[in-house]
Tab-separated table of C-alpha atoms in Angstrom:
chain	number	residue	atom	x	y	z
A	288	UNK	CA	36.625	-40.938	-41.345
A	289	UNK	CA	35.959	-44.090	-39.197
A	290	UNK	CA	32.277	-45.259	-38.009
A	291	UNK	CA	33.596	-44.467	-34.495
A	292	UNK	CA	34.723	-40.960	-35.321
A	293	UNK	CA	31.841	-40.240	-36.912
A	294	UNK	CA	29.772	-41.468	-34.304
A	295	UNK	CA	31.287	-39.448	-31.936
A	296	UNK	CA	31.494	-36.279	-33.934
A	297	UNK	CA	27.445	-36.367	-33.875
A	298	UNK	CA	27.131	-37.073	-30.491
A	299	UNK	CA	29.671	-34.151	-29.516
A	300	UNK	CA	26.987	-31.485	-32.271
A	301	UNK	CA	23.951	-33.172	-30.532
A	302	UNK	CA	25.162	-32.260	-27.143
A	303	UNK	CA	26.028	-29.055	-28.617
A	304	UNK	CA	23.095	-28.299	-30.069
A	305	UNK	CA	21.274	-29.355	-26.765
A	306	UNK	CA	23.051	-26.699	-24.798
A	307	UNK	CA	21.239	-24.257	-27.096
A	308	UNK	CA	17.757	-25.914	-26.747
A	309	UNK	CA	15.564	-23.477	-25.104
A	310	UNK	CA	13.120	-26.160	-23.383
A	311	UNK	CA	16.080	-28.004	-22.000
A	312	UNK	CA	17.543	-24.733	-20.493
A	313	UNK	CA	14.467	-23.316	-18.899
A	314	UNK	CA	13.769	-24.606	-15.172
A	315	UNK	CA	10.018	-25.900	-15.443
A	316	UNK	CA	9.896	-26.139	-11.910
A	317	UNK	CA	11.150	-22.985	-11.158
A	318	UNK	CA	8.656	-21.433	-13.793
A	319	UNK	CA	5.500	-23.419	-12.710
A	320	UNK	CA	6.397	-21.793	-9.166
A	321	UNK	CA	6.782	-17.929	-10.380
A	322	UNK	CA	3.580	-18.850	-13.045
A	323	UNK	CA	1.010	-18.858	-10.773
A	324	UNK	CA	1.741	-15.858	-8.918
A	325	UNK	CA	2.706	-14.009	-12.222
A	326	UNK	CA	-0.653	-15.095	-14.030
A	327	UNK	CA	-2.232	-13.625	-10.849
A	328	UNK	CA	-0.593	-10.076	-10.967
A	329	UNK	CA	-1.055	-10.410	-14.734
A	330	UNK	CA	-5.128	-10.483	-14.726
A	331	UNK	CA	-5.747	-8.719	-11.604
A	332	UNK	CA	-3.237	-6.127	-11.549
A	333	UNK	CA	-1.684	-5.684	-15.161
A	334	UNK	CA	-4.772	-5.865	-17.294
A	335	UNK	CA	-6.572	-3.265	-15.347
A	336	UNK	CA	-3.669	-1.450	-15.337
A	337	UNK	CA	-3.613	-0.954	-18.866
A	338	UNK	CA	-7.469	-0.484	-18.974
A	339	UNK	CA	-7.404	2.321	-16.872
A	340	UNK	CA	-4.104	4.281	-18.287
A	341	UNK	CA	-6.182	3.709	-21.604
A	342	UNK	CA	-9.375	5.272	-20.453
A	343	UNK	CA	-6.629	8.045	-19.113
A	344	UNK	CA	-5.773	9.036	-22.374
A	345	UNK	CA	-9.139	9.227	-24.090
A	346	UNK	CA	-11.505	12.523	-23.944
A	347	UNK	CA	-14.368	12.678	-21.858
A	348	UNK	CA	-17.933	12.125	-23.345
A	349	UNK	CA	-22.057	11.968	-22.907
A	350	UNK	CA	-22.246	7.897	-23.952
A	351	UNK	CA	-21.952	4.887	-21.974
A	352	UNK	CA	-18.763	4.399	-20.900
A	353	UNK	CA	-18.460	8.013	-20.316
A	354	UNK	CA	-14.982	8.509	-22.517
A	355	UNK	CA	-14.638	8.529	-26.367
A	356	UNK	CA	-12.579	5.497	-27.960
A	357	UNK	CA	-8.756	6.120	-28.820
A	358	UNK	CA	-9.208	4.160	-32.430
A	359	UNK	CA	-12.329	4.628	-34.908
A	360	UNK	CA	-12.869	3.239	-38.061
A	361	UNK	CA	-15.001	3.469	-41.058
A	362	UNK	CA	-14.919	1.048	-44.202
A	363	UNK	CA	-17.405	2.804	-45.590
A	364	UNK	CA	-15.460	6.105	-45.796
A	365	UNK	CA	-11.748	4.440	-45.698
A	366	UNK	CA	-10.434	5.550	-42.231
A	367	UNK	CA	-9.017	5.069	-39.379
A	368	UNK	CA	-8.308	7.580	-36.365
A	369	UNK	CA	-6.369	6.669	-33.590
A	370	UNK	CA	-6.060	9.711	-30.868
A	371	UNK	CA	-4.131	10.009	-27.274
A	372	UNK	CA	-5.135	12.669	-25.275
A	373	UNK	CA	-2.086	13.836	-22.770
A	374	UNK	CA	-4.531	17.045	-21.646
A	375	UNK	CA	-5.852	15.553	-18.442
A	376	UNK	CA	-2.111	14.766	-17.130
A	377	UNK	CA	-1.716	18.598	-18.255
A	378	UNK	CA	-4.684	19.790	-16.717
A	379	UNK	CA	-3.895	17.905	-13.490
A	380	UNK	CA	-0.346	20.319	-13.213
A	381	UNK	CA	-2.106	23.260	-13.909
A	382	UNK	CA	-4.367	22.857	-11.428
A	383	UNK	CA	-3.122	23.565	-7.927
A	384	UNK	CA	-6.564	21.119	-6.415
A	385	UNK	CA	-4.960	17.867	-7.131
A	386	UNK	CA	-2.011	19.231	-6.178
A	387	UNK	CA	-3.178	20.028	-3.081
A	388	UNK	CA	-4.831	16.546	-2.481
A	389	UNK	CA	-1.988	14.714	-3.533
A	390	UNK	CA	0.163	16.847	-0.832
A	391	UNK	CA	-2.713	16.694	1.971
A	392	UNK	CA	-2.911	12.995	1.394
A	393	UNK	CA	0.521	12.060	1.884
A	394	UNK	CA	0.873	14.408	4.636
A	395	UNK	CA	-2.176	12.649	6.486
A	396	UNK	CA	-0.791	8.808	5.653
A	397	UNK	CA	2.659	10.143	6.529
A	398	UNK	CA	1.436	11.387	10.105
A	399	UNK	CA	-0.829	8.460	10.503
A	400	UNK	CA	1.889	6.002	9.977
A	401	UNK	CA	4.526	7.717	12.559
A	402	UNK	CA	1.758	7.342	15.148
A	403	UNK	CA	1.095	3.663	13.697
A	404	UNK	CA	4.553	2.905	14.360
A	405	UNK	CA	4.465	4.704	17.865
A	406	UNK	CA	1.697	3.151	18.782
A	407	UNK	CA	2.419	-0.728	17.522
A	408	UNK	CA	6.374	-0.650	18.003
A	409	UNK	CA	5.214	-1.552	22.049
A	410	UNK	CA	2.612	-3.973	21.458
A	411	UNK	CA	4.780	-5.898	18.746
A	412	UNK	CA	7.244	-6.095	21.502
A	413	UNK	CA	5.478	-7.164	24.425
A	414	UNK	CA	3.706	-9.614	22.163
A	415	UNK	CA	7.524	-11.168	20.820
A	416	UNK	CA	9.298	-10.609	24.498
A	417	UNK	CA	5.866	-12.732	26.283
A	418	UNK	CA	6.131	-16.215	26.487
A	419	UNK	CA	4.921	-18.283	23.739
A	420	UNK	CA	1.743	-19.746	25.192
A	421	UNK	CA	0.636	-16.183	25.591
A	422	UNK	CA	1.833	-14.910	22.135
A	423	UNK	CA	-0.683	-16.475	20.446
A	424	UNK	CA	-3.763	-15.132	22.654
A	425	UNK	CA	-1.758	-11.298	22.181
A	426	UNK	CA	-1.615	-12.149	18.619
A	427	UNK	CA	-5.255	-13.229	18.366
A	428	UNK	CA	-6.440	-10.222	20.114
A	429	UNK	CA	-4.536	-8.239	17.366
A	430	UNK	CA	-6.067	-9.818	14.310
A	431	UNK	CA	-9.580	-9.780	16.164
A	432	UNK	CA	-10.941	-6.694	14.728
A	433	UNK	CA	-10.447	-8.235	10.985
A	434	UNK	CA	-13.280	-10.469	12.370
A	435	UNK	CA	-16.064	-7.251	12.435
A	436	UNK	CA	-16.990	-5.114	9.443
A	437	UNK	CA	-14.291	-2.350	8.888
A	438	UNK	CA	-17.462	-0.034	8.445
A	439	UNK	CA	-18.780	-1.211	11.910
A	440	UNK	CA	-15.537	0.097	13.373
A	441	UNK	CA	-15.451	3.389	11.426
A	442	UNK	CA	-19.068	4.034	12.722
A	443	UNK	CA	-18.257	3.138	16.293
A	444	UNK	CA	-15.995	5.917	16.256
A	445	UNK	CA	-18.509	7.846	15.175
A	446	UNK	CA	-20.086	6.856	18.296
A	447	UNK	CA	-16.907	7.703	20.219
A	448	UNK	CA	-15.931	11.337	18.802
A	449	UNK	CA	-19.053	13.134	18.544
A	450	UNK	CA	-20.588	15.924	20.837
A	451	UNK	CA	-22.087	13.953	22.891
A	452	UNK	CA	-20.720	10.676	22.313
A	453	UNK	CA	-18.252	8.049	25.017
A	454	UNK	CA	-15.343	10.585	24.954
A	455	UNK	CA	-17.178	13.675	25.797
A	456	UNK	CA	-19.436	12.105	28.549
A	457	UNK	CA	-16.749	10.906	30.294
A	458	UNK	CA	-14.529	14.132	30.054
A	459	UNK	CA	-17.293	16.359	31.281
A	460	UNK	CA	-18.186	13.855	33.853
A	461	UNK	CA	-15.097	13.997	35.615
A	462	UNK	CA	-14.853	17.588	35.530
A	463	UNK	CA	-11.504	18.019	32.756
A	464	UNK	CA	-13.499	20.121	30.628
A	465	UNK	CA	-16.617	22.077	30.898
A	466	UNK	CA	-18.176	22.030	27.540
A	467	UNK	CA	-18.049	19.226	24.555
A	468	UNK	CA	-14.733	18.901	22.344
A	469	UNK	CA	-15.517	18.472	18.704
A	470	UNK	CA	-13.314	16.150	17.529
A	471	UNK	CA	-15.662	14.111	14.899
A	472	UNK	CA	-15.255	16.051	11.714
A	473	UNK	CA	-12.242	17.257	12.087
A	474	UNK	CA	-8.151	15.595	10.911
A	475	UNK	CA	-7.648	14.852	14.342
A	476	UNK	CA	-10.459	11.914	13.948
A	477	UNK	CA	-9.250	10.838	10.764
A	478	UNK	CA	-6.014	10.509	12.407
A	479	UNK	CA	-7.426	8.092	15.131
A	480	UNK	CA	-9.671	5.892	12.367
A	481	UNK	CA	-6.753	5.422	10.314
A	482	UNK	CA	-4.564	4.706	13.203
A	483	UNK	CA	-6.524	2.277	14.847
A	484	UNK	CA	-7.610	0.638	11.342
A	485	UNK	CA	-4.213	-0.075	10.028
A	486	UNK	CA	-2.392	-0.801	13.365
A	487	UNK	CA	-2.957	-4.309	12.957
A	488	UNK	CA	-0.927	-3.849	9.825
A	489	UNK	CA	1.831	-2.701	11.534
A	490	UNK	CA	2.342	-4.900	14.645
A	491	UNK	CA	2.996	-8.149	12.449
A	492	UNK	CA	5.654	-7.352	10.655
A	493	UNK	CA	7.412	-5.915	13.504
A	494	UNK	CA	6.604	-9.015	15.508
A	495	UNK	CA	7.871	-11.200	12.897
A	496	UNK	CA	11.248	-8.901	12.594
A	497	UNK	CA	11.588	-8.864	16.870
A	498	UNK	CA	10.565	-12.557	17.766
A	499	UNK	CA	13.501	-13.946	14.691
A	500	UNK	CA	15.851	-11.401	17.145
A	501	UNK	CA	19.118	-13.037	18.858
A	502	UNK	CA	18.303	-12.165	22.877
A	503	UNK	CA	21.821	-13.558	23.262
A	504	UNK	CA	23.087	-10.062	21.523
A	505	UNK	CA	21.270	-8.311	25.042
A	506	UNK	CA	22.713	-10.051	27.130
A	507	UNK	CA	25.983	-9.637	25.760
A	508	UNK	CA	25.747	-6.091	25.699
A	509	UNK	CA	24.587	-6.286	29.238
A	510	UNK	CA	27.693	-8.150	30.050
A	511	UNK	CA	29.506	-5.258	28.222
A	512	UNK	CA	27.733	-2.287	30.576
A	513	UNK	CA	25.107	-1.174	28.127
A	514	UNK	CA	22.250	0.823	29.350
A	515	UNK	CA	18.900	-0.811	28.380
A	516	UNK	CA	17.972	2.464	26.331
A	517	UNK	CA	21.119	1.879	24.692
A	518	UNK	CA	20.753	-1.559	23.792
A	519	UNK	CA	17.645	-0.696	22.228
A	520	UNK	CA	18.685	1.896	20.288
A	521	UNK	CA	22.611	-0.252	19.137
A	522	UNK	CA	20.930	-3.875	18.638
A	523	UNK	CA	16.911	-3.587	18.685
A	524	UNK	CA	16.146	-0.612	16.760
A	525	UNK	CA	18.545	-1.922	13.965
A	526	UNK	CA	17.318	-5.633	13.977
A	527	UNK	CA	13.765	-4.502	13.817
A	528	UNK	CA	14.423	-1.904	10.795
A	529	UNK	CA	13.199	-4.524	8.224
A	530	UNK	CA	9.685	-4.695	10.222
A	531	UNK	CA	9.640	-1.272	10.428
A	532	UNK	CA	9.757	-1.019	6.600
A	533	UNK	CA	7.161	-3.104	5.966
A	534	UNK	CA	4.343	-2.209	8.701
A	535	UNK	CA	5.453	1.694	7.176
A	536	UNK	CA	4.756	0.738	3.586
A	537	UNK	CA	1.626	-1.431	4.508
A	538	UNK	CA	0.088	1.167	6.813
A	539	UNK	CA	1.364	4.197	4.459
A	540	UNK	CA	0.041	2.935	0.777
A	541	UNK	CA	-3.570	2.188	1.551
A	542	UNK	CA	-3.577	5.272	3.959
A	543	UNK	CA	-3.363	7.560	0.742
A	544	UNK	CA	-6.286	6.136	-1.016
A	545	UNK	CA	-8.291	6.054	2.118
A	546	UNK	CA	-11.969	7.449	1.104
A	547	UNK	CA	-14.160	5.525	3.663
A	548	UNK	CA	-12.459	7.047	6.674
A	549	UNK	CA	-11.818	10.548	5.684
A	550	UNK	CA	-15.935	10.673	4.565
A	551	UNK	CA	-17.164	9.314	7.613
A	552	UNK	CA	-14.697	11.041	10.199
A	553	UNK	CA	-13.273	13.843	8.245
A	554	UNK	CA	-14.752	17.088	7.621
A	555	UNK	CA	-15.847	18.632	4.118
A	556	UNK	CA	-12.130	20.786	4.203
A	557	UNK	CA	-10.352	17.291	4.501
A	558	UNK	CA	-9.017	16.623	1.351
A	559	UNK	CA	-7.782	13.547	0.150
A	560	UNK	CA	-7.168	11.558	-3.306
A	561	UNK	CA	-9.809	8.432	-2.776
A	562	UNK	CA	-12.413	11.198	-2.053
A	563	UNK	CA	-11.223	13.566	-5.349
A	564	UNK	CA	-11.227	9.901	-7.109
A	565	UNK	CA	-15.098	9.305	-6.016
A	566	UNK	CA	-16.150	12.982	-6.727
A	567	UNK	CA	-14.650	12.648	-10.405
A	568	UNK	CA	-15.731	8.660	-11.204
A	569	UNK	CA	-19.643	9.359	-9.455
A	570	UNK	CA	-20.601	13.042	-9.598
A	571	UNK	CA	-18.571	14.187	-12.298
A	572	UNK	CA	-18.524	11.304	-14.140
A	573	UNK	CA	-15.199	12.283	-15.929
A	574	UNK	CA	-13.660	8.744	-16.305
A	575	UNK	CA	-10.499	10.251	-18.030
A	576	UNK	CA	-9.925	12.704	-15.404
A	577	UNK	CA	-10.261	10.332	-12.841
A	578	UNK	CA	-8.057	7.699	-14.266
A	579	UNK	CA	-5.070	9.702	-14.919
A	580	UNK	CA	-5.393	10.782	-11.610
A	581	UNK	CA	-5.176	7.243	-10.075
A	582	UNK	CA	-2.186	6.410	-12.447
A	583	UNK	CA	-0.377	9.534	-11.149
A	584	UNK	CA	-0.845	8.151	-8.018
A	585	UNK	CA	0.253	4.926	-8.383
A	586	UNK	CA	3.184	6.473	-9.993
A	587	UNK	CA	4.185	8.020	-6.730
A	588	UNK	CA	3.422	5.205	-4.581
A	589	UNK	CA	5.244	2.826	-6.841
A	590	UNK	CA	8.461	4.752	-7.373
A	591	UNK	CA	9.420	5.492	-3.666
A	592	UNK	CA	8.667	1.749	-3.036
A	593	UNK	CA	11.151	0.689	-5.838
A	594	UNK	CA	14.066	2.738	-4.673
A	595	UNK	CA	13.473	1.150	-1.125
A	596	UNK	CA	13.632	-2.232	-2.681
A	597	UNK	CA	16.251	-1.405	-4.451
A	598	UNK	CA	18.660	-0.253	-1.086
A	599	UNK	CA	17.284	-2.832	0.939
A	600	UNK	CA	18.587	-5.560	-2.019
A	601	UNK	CA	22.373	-3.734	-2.479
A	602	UNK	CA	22.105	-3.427	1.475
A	603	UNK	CA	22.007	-7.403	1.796
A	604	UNK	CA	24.272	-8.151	-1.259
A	605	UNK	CA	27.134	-5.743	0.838
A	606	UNK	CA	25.904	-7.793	3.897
């Protein structure tokens, strides 16, 4: 064998070798991008995670924390016990009270969000079909109540729904009814805080999704001899279903765990998860019980969410 041949028989197994070096392959770019969000989730949302499905699985006790440790071990003696505890995922299926809140508080976030959407589908398109010097004063006026304490607004409702509060004064002041509502206390006001709380939440996504929309696709359509009502319904509506999607999921997830609203404007008979997950963390102080029922919930928040994903991603790979 030559010097040349030789020569070139090590440079073609360097470069083979190199195409197997794992520092060469990885993107470092690419991975100091995704690193900083992913360290992010890690610590805030992972780690707790796992320190709360762990407390899940102990048993509940009289120390500080509240829950027995899963492994114990003695050198002394010579050993080691390591115990999981699956009864409080058991006891929360035989019991038909977290059943029951888990039902009552979808039902509530589900209702609040249709009226959410009701309510914010307008706005988001007034705001996106105004012109652009006023978007941004309609858009202001949106985010403004982020700028007062979210317990200042739940309290002014307060103010609002009671006997003799705004509503009531002005009702029996113009004569439509002759003796107070009650409408504090009740779902009815729950409905209203958590509507006018998340709505916010729901008119920026749908601007975003309407203001990116083609107006040339109207006027075609126009052109064509479609009614307005059915342009909206054949162009709009399907344009804006992405913003619909999200202002649902942000409005809807939070709405679940909702305890401030629901124990300031909801009656004792309105039941809800956040306020099951305060009775069982504060009065009971059954940390197990408490964190199993937060990861069942998260379980059924997360897996709807996923399978959404999941047909929104196939849905643009067919498109």
């Amino acid at each position: 064998m030559s010097i040349s041949s030789g020569s070139a028989w090590v440079n073609k197994s360097a470069s083979g070798m190199a195409r197997y070096n794992l520092f060469r392959r990885v993107n470092w770019g690419r991975l100091g991008v995704i690193a900083v969000p992913g360290l992010w989730l890690g610590i805030f949302f992972f780690i707790p995670f796992l320190v709360v499905f762990k407390i899940s699985l102990s048993e509940s006790a009289i120390a500080v924390p509240p829950y027995s440790a899963m492994f114990e071990w003695n050198l002394e003696d010579a050993y080691a016990t390591f115990k999981l505890n699956f009864g409080n995922y058991l006891y929360l299926i035989e019991d038909d009270f977290y059943l029951d809140a888990y039902i009552s508080s979808v039902k509530i976030a589900a209702v609040s969000t249709f009226f959410t959407l009701l309510v914010g589908f307008p706005i988001a398109y007034l705001i996106a079909r105004s012109k652009p010097s006023l978007r941004v004063v309609l858009l202001s006026l949106v985010i403004l109540p982020f700028w007062t304490s979210f317990l200042l607004r739940v309290y002014a409702w307060m103010g609002f729904l009671k006997k003799n509060g705004i509503v009531n004064e002005f009702l029996l002041s113009t004569g439509i009814i002759d003796q107070p509502l009650i409408m504090l206390q009740t779902d009815f006001a729950v409905y209203i805080g958590i509507v006018y709380t998340y709505l916010p939440f729901m008119i920026l996504p749908l601007y975003t999704a309407l203001e990116k929309m083609d107006l040339t696709l109207l006027e075609a359509a126009e052109d064509l001899g479609s009614r307005p009502y059915q342009s909206f319904f054949l162009i709009t509506l399907p344009l804006a279903i992405p913003g619909v999607i999200a202002g649902c999921l942000l409005v809807f997830i939070p709405a679940v765990g909702e305890f401030v609203i629901p124990a300031l404007l909801g009656g004792s008979d309105t039941l809800m998860i956040g306020r099951v997950l305060w009775d069982e963390f504060f009065l009971n102080r059954d940390w197990p019980m408490a964190s199993a029922v937060a990861i069942v919930m998260l379980v059924v928040l997360v897996l709807p969410i996923m399978l959404i994903r999941n047909a929104q991603g196939k849905e643009e790979v067919h498109s």
